[in-house]
Short mmCIF file of C-alpha atoms and ligand atoms in Angstrom, two decimals:
data_model
loop_
_atom_site.label_atom_id
_atom_site.label_comp_id
_atom_site.label_asym_id
_atom_site.label_seq_id
_atom_site.Cartn_x
_atom_site.Cartn_y
_atom_site.Cartn_z
CA UNK P 1 15.40 7.56 13.00
CA UNK P 2 11.99 8.11 13.73
CA UNK P 3 8.52 7.59 11.06
CA UNK P 4 6.67 10.56 10.54
CA UNK P 5 2.76 10.37 10.88
CA UNK P 6 0.46 13.11 9.53
CA UNK P 7 -2.96 13.34 10.54
CA UNK P 8 -5.64 14.64 8.00
CA UNK P 9 -8.89 15.05 10.18
CA UNK P 10 -11.39 15.95 7.39
CA UNK P 11 -13.76 13.72 5.88
CA UNK P 12 -16.75 14.35 2.94
CA UNK P 13 -19.03 12.68 5.43
CA UNK P 14 -19.06 10.57 8.40
CA UNK P 15 -19.39 6.80 8.30
CA UNK P 16 -21.81 5.48 10.37
CA UNK P 17 -19.48 3.03 12.42
CA UNK P 18 -16.72 5.73 12.62
CA UNK P 19 -15.10 6.98 15.83
CA UNK P 20 -11.88 8.48 14.39
CA UNK P 21 -11.37 11.82 14.92
CA UNK P 22 -12.45 13.70 11.82
CA UNK P 23 -14.69 16.82 10.64
CA UNK P 24 -16.37 17.96 7.64
CA UNK P 25 -14.22 19.08 4.91
CA UNK P 26 -14.38 22.90 4.27
CA UNK P 27 -12.06 24.44 1.74
CA UNK P 28 -11.45 27.59 4.10
CA UNK P 29 -10.37 25.76 7.17
CA UNK P 30 -8.37 23.14 5.33
CA UNK P 31 -6.31 25.96 3.67
CA UNK P 32 -5.98 27.25 7.00
CA UNK P 33 -5.11 23.78 8.54
CA UNK P 34 -2.25 22.99 5.77
CA UNK P 35 -0.92 26.31 6.82
CA UNK P 36 -0.63 25.11 10.09
CA UNK P 37 0.75 21.93 9.16
CA UNK P 38 3.62 23.73 7.22
CA UNK P 39 4.14 25.88 10.28
CA UNK P 40 4.48 22.89 12.39
CA UNK P 41 6.58 20.87 9.87
CA UNK P 42 8.88 23.63 9.52
CA UNK P 43 10.03 23.21 12.98
CA UNK P 44 11.90 19.76 11.95
CA UNK P 45 14.37 21.20 9.64
CA UNK P 46 16.58 18.67 8.29
CA UNK P 47 15.44 16.23 10.30
CA UNK P 48 16.27 12.53 8.95
CA UNK P 49 13.10 10.47 8.97
CA UNK P 50 12.35 6.61 8.09
CA UNK P 51 8.78 6.55 6.72
CA UNK P 52 5.75 8.95 6.15
CA UNK P 53 2.55 7.79 6.42
CA UNK P 54 -0.18 10.78 5.89
CA UNK P 55 -3.41 9.19 7.08
CA UNK P 56 -6.85 10.23 8.23
CA UNK P 57 -9.68 11.01 8.42
CA UNK P 58 -9.12 11.34 4.50
CA UNK P 59 -6.27 12.86 2.81
CA UNK P 60 -7.67 12.30 -0.59
CA UNK P 61 -10.33 14.53 0.29
CA UNK P 62 -7.91 17.68 -0.06
CA UNK P 63 -7.49 19.85 -3.21
CA UNK P 64 -4.61 19.15 -5.68
CA UNK P 65 -3.12 22.54 -4.28
CA UNK P 66 -3.49 21.83 -0.67
CA UNK P 67 -1.50 18.30 -1.33
CA UNK P 68 1.11 20.16 -3.27
CA UNK P 69 1.54 22.74 -0.47
CA UNK P 70 1.84 19.93 2.15
CA UNK P 71 4.11 17.84 0.13
CA UNK P 72 6.39 20.57 -0.83
CA UNK P 73 6.52 21.72 3.07
CA UNK P 74 7.65 17.91 4.10
CA UNK P 75 10.52 17.87 0.66
CA UNK P 76 11.43 21.16 1.74
CA UNK P 77 12.28 20.68 5.55
CA UNK P 78 12.37 17.20 6.57
CA UNK P 79 15.53 15.20 5.12
CA UNK P 80 13.98 12.56 3.28
CA UNK P 81 17.05 10.97 1.73
CA UNK P 82 16.62 7.65 3.35
CA UNK P 83 12.72 7.80 3.37
CA UNK P 84 11.87 3.42 3.02
CA UNK P 85 8.42 3.74 2.68
CA UNK P 86 5.55 7.01 1.81
CA UNK P 87 2.27 5.84 2.41
CA UNK P 88 -0.66 8.25 1.39
CA UNK P 89 -4.41 7.26 2.43
CA UNK P 90 -7.18 7.49 -0.18
CA UNK P 91 -10.80 7.49 -0.27
CA UNK P 92 -12.37 6.14 -3.70
CA UNK P 93 -14.64 9.32 -4.26
CA UNK P 94 -11.98 11.76 -4.05
CA UNK P 95 -8.81 10.21 -5.26
CA UNK P 96 -8.78 11.75 -9.02
CA UNK P 97 -5.96 11.07 -11.34
CA UNK P 98 -4.31 14.44 -11.22
CA UNK P 99 -3.80 13.68 -7.49
CA UNK P 100 -2.29 10.32 -7.95
CA UNK P 101 0.23 11.72 -10.73
CA UNK P 102 1.16 14.62 -7.85
CA UNK P 103 1.71 11.69 -5.13
CA UNK P 104 3.60 10.14 -7.55
CA UNK P 105 5.67 13.16 -8.54
CA UNK P 106 6.81 13.27 -5.05
CA UNK P 107 7.67 10.11 -3.86
CA UNK P 108 4.76 8.38 -2.46
CA UNK P 109 5.51 4.66 -2.94
CA UNK P 110 2.50 2.86 -1.03
CA UNK P 111 -1.34 3.48 -0.84
CA UNK P 112 -3.90 2.48 1.53
CA UNK P 113 -7.14 2.70 -0.01
CA UNK P 114 -10.67 2.42 2.26
CA UNK P 115 -12.71 0.15 -0.03
CA UNK P 116 -14.42 -1.84 3.30
CA UNK P 117 -16.93 -3.71 0.73
CA UNK P 118 -17.46 -4.56 -2.62
CA UNK P 119 -21.31 -4.76 -2.12
CA UNK P 120 -22.79 -1.40 -2.75
CA UNK P 121 -25.36 -2.30 -0.50
CA UNK P 122 -22.78 -2.94 2.12
CA UNK P 123 -21.38 0.60 1.54
CA UNK P 124 -24.38 2.12 1.51
CA UNK P 125 -25.31 0.58 4.95
CA UNK P 126 -21.80 1.62 6.24
CA UNK P 127 -22.66 4.79 5.37
CA UNK P 128 -19.61 5.18 3.07
CA UNK P 129 -19.87 7.82 -0.25
CA UNK P 130 -18.08 5.41 -2.77
CA UNK P 131 -19.84 2.24 -4.73
CA UNK P 132 -17.60 -0.23 -5.73
CA UNK P 133 -17.54 0.79 -9.69
CA UNK P 134 -15.36 4.13 -8.03
CA UNK P 135 -13.04 1.84 -6.43
CA UNK P 136 -12.42 -0.46 -9.39
CA UNK P 137 -11.61 2.75 -11.78
CA UNK P 138 -9.00 4.35 -8.82
CA UNK P 139 -7.49 1.22 -8.43
CA UNK P 140 -7.02 0.87 -12.62
CA UNK P 141 -5.95 4.66 -12.88
CA UNK P 142 -3.42 4.10 -9.68
CA UNK P 143 -1.88 1.12 -11.22
CA UNK P 144 -1.52 2.70 -14.19
CA UNK P 145 0.06 5.73 -12.81
CA UNK P 146 2.81 3.24 -11.53
CA UNK P 147 1.59 2.36 -7.95
CA UNK P 148 2.32 -1.18 -7.38
CA UNK P 149 2.52 -1.13 -3.49
CA UNK P 150 -1.49 -0.98 -2.46
CA UNK P 151 -3.39 -1.91 0.57
CA UNK P 152 -6.97 -2.43 0.47
CA UNK P 153 -9.14 -1.87 4.01
CA UNK P 154 -12.27 -4.18 4.59
CA UNK P 155 -14.53 -4.74 7.42
CA UNK P 156 -16.17 -8.07 8.10
CA UNK P 157 -18.79 -8.77 10.45
CA UNK P 158 -21.40 -6.99 9.15
CA UNK P 159 -24.90 -7.16 10.91
CA UNK P 160 -26.70 -10.49 8.69
CA UNK P 161 -23.58 -11.10 6.74
CA UNK P 162 -23.01 -14.77 6.82
CA UNK P 163 -19.46 -16.58 6.30
CA UNK P 164 -20.29 -17.54 2.87
CA UNK P 165 -21.03 -13.68 2.07
CA UNK P 166 -17.60 -12.55 3.40
CA UNK P 167 -15.93 -15.62 1.63
CA UNK P 168 -17.47 -14.03 -1.99
CA UNK P 169 -16.30 -10.56 -0.47
CA UNK P 170 -12.79 -11.79 -0.09
CA UNK P 171 -12.65 -13.50 -3.52
CA UNK P 172 -13.27 -10.34 -5.12
CA UNK P 173 -10.92 -8.30 -3.30
CA UNK P 174 -8.24 -11.08 -4.16
CA UNK P 175 -9.29 -10.27 -7.80
CA UNK P 176 -6.99 -7.00 -7.44
CA UNK P 177 -3.79 -9.10 -6.30
CA UNK P 178 -2.96 -6.14 -4.25
CA UNK P 179 0.09 -6.34 -1.99
CA UNK P 180 -1.28 -5.79 1.15
CA UNK P 181 -4.97 -6.43 3.06
CA UNK P 182 -6.10 -4.62 6.50
CA UNK P 183 -9.15 -6.49 7.62
CA UNK P 184 -11.47 -5.42 10.54
CA UNK P 185 -14.18 -6.98 12.24
CA UNK P 186 -16.81 -4.32 12.58
CA UNK P 187 -16.81 -2.81 16.01
CA UNK P 188 -19.57 -0.74 17.48
CA UNK P 189 -18.13 2.16 18.57
CA UNK P 190 -20.03 4.53 21.46
CA UNK P 191 -21.36 7.85 20.25
CA UNK P 192 -21.45 6.35 16.47
CA UNK P 193 -24.88 6.12 14.25
CA UNK P 194 -24.49 2.39 14.59
CA UNK P 195 -24.33 2.89 18.60
CA UNK P 196 -27.06 4.37 18.61
CA UNK P 197 -29.37 2.51 16.54
CA UNK P 198 -28.69 -0.41 18.49
CA UNK P 199 -26.60 -2.32 15.84
CA UNK P 200 -24.62 -5.11 17.05
CA UNK P 201 -21.64 -7.11 15.61
CA UNK P 202 -21.59 -10.81 16.39
CA UNK P 203 -18.44 -12.15 17.84
CA UNK P 204 -18.72 -15.68 16.93
CA UNK P 205 -19.55 -15.31 13.42
CA UNK P 206 -16.73 -12.83 13.17
CA UNK P 207 -14.61 -15.02 14.60
CA UNK P 208 -15.79 -18.12 12.27
CA UNK P 209 -15.00 -15.18 9.36
CA UNK P 210 -11.60 -14.46 10.83
CA UNK P 211 -10.89 -18.34 10.77
CA UNK P 212 -11.91 -18.93 7.01
CA UNK P 213 -10.04 -15.48 5.95
CA UNK P 214 -6.64 -16.95 7.76
CA UNK P 215 -7.26 -20.14 5.41
CA UNK P 216 -7.91 -18.61 2.19
CA UNK P 217 -5.07 -15.84 2.49
CA UNK P 218 -2.82 -18.00 3.56
CA UNK P 219 -3.71 -20.13 -0.04
CA UNK P 220 -3.60 -17.33 -2.02
CA UNK P 221 -0.06 -16.36 -0.41
CA UNK P 222 -0.59 -13.75 1.73
CA UNK P 223 1.32 -13.51 5.15
CA UNK P 224 -0.83 -13.00 8.02
CA UNK P 225 1.89 -10.99 9.90
CA UNK P 226 -0.07 -8.75 12.28
CA UNK P 227 -3.56 -9.18 13.81
CA UNK P 228 -5.44 -7.28 11.07
CA UNK P 229 -2.78 -7.41 8.29
CA UNK P 230 -1.75 -9.53 5.70
CA UNK P 231 0.92 -9.28 2.91
CA UNK P 232 2.68 -10.66 0.30
CA UNK P 233 6.15 -11.33 0.82
CA UNK P 234 8.38 -8.55 1.49
CA UNK P 235 5.44 -6.21 1.51
CA UNK P 236 4.86 -5.77 5.66
CA UNK P 237 4.02 -2.12 6.12
CA UNK P 238 7.36 -0.76 7.36
CA UNK P 239 5.90 2.64 8.98
CA UNK P 240 3.32 0.35 10.44
CA UNK P 241 5.44 -2.16 11.87
CA UNK P 242 7.88 0.37 13.52
CA UNK P 243 4.99 1.28 15.97
CA UNK P 244 4.36 -2.34 16.98
CA UNK P 245 8.18 -2.53 17.11
CA UNK P 246 8.07 0.22 19.65
CA UNK P 247 10.14 2.22 17.64
CA UNK P 248 9.94 6.60 17.59
CA UNK P 249 7.57 8.13 15.21
CA UNK P 250 6.70 11.90 15.27
CA UNK P 251 3.17 12.80 14.91
CA UNK P 252 1.98 16.28 13.01
CA UNK P 253 -1.93 17.49 12.99
CA UNK P 254 -4.79 17.60 15.15
CA UNK P 255 -5.26 14.59 17.44
CA UNK P 256 -1.84 13.10 15.70
CA UNK P 257 -0.06 10.96 18.44
CA UNK P 258 4.00 10.75 18.61
CA UNK P 259 6.56 8.97 20.57
CA UNK P 260 10.22 10.53 20.98
CA UNK P 261 12.85 9.86 23.89
CA UNK P 262 10.37 7.87 25.77
CA UNK P 263 7.45 10.58 25.87
CA UNK P 264 4.24 9.61 24.26
CA UNK P 265 2.29 12.75 23.20
CA UNK P 266 -0.71 13.61 21.61
CA UNK P 267 -1.64 16.87 19.76
CA UNK P 268 -4.56 18.81 20.52
CA UNK P 269 -7.76 16.74 19.14
CA UNK P 270 -9.65 20.13 17.78
CA UNK P 271 -9.01 21.67 14.01
CA UNK P 272 -9.18 25.05 15.35
CA UNK P 273 -7.49 24.74 18.46
CA UNK P 274 -4.64 23.37 16.25
CA UNK P 275 -4.56 25.93 13.74
CA UNK P 276 -4.46 28.63 16.57
CA UNK P 277 -1.51 26.84 18.36
CA UNK P 278 0.44 26.82 15.34
CA UNK P 279 -0.07 30.53 14.72
CA UNK P 280 1.74 30.83 18.21
CA UNK P 281 4.48 28.51 17.27
CA UNK P 282 4.73 30.72 14.08
CA UNK P 283 5.20 33.69 16.28
CA UNK P 284 7.93 31.76 18.38
CA UNK P 285 6.13 31.61 21.65
CA UNK P 286 7.47 27.78 21.47
CA UNK P 287 6.89 27.32 25.19
CA UNK P 288 3.25 28.34 25.19
CA UNK P 289 2.46 26.85 22.10
CA UNK P 290 4.45 23.36 22.81
CA UNK P 291 2.08 23.17 26.06
CA UNK P 292 -1.22 23.96 24.11
CA UNK P 293 -0.10 21.79 21.04
CA UNK P 294 0.65 18.72 23.17
CA UNK P 295 -2.50 18.27 25.00
CA UNK P 296 -1.33 14.39 26.33
CA UNK P 297 2.43 14.04 27.49
CA UNK P 298 3.33 11.01 29.32
CA UNK P 299 7.09 9.89 30.09
CA UNK P 300 7.36 6.33 29.41
CA UNK P 301 9.42 4.90 32.51
CA UNK P 302 10.73 1.32 32.60
CA UNK P 303 8.00 -0.78 33.89
CA UNK P 304 5.68 0.75 31.41
CA UNK P 305 7.98 0.68 28.59
CA UNK P 306 8.46 -3.02 29.10
CA UNK P 307 4.72 -3.55 29.18
CA UNK P 308 4.11 -1.77 25.95
CA UNK P 309 7.08 -3.36 24.11
CA UNK P 310 5.20 -6.68 25.10
CA UNK P 311 1.73 -5.50 24.05
CA UNK P 312 2.59 -4.06 20.55
CA UNK P 313 5.33 -6.62 19.90
CA UNK P 314 2.61 -9.66 20.37
CA UNK P 315 0.76 -7.83 17.87
CA UNK P 316 3.51 -9.15 15.36
CA UNK P 317 2.47 -12.30 15.02
CA UNK P 318 5.83 -13.65 13.23
CA UNK P 319 8.35 -11.72 15.20
CA UNK P 320 6.92 -11.63 18.58
CA UNK P 321 8.50 -10.47 21.49
CA UNK P 322 12.17 -11.08 22.64
CA UNK P 323 11.90 -13.20 25.92
CA UNK P 324 14.27 -10.88 27.59
CA UNK P 325 11.82 -8.28 27.74
CA UNK P 326 9.65 -10.01 30.36
CA UNK P 327 12.03 -8.93 33.02
CA UNK P 328 10.08 -7.94 35.67
CA UNK P 329 8.28 -10.64 38.10
CA UNK P 330 4.88 -9.48 37.32
CA UNK P 331 5.66 -9.95 33.38
CA UNK P 332 7.59 -13.17 33.90
CA UNK P 333 4.28 -14.63 35.90
CA UNK P 334 1.69 -13.86 33.08
CA UNK P 335 4.22 -15.21 30.86
CA UNK P 336 4.00 -18.20 32.39
CA UNK P 337 0.42 -18.30 33.08
CA UNK P 338 -0.08 -17.87 29.24
CA UNK P 339 2.58 -20.35 28.37
CA UNK P 340 0.89 -22.68 30.36
CA UNK P 341 -2.84 -21.94 28.80
CA UNK P 342 -1.09 -22.11 25.40
CA UNK P 343 -2.51 -18.52 24.50
CA UNK P 344 1.41 -17.39 24.23
CA UNK P 345 3.99 -19.71 22.67
CA UNK P 346 7.70 -19.68 22.67
CA UNK P 347 10.10 -20.37 19.63
CA UNK P 348 13.80 -20.42 20.48
CA UNK P 349 13.91 -17.02 22.59
CA UNK P 350 10.94 -15.19 21.38
CA UNK P 351 7.23 -15.46 22.47
CA UNK P 352 4.33 -15.30 19.95
CA UNK P 353 0.77 -14.87 19.94
CA UNK P 354 -0.80 -18.65 19.54
CA UNK P 355 -2.93 -18.33 16.45
CA UNK P 356 -5.90 -19.41 18.11
CA UNK P 357 -5.67 -16.43 20.62
CA UNK P 358 -5.84 -13.74 18.05
CA UNK P 359 -9.55 -13.15 19.11
CA UNK P 360 -8.91 -12.97 22.72
CA UNK P 361 -5.47 -10.69 22.55
CA UNK P 362 -7.14 -7.63 24.56
CA UNK P 363 -7.65 -10.24 27.43
CA UNK P 364 -4.02 -11.38 27.29
CA UNK P 365 -2.61 -7.22 27.06
CA UNK P 366 -5.21 -6.16 30.19
CA UNK P 367 -3.59 -9.14 31.84
CA UNK P 368 -0.04 -7.85 31.61
CA UNK P 369 -0.91 -4.40 32.34
CA UNK P 370 -2.94 -4.73 35.50
CA UNK P 371 -0.73 -7.39 36.45
C1 SAM Y 401 -9.37 5.60 10.28
S1 SAM Y 401 -9.57 4.78 8.90
C2 SAM Y 401 -9.30 5.85 7.72
C3 SAM Y 401 -9.36 5.22 6.13
C4 SAM Y 401 -9.88 6.07 5.31
N1 SAM Y 401 -10.64 7.35 5.68
C5 SAM Y 401 -11.22 5.39 4.98
O1 SAM Y 401 -12.39 5.50 5.38
O2 SAM Y 401 -11.19 4.81 3.85
C6 SAM Y 401 -8.81 3.33 9.03
C7 SAM Y 401 -9.82 1.83 8.58
O3 SAM Y 401 -10.03 1.65 9.99
C8 SAM Y 401 -11.24 0.78 9.58
N2 SAM Y 401 -12.45 1.15 10.77
C9 SAM Y 401 -12.64 2.23 11.22
N3 SAM Y 401 -14.04 2.22 12.05
C10 SAM Y 401 -13.87 0.82 12.09
C11 SAM Y 401 -15.06 0.21 12.95
N4 SAM Y 401 -15.73 0.92 13.60
N5 SAM Y 401 -14.91 -1.28 12.96
C12 SAM Y 401 -14.22 -2.02 12.10
N6 SAM Y 401 -13.20 -1.08 11.23
C13 SAM Y 401 -12.98 0.04 11.34
C14 SAM Y 401 -11.83 0.95 8.37
O4 SAM Y 401 -11.64 -0.22 7.41
C15 SAM Y 401 -10.83 2.25 7.97
O5 SAM Y 401 -10.64 2.19 6.29
S1 SF4 Y 402 -14.04 5.80 8.14
FE1 SF4 Y 402 -12.45 6.99 6.81
S2 SF4 Y 402 -13.89 8.46 5.69
FE2 SF4 Y 402 -15.28 7.31 7.05
S3 SF4 Y 402 -15.84 8.81 8.98
FE3 SF4 Y 402 -13.96 7.16 9.35
S4 SF4 Y 402 -11.98 8.43 8.80
FE4 SF4 Y 402 -13.97 9.41 7.19
#
């Protein structure tokens, strides 16, 4: 059974660090987009899925009516009888009590809230729309609405932030006792305002912050189960873990990726283009539409499959990768090198990333990709 990812590429405004695909929210355009999503969703009549993740962009920027239309379409088309996890991403400024009630009504059972920092000055620097008070109110409302499984996103390693500053941010975030934390070192992405103004991130300080994070969160009962993700016992994200296990998922929405029957695809990363392709789909010009909708497609042959399984699986710090996955000679050679330099470790028949190697993960991946 695959998972389902739906991309909502709209935000109130663009944050200064972000290069994810999203455009400014416009009610008329979004109405058309929701109609396009409904058409796309209707292609999967009775398809059984095990998880749903509605992400962005900013899914909570949608109006109550738009969210209702989308969730209703999911309910009427997919077979949701075996859904284990249903996540909806929220940004504090656009999450209202009514929206939270609606999500609850449609059986959303996990929220992911983009907090990013607890300091208003940092939020302002990052170009966020919300302040810390707004987040606290939303968190409180979500809990009162009956949401218990909540993730908080934070970014660390901002310019001039010291390890002590980050520890304070973490301890204020820990006060919420949320079930899951996604913590990302600030990365300066090409084309973003941060990149253009020459802001730089200090790798060494980010590394120190990461080391302290591991200590603090472990003491507070969180399990570090993926490079950037910590969870309380049994609260690891099921949907995201399935990506890392290289399982199948359907991608719906502009710019969304999917992976089905060894085919990786990406839908057209353009809102108007996506809407047009779905209109063709509605008029059942399926062949033409398939080509227009999925602009990038790749068949994953055995060699690539093995590389991807290794690259993705190593992100799961406790699970790792089955040693039998290192089947081809090139991968075996790289594995031996990595075991020798202790960047990877062997536990029974599993190969895992050494805790100290998390910050050199990308270099390890490159070795497997280009061996
Ligand atoms: C695609 S964003 C969507 C979440 C939601 N729209 C929000 O802004 O809260 C997912 C997360 O990636 C992280 N992120 C995005 N760009 C980043 C960057 N350049 N450096 C570090 N973390 C980043 C943020 O923590 C963000 O919450
Ligand atoms: S970080 Fe989130 S809210 Fe900010 S621009 Fe990116 S997707 Fe939109």
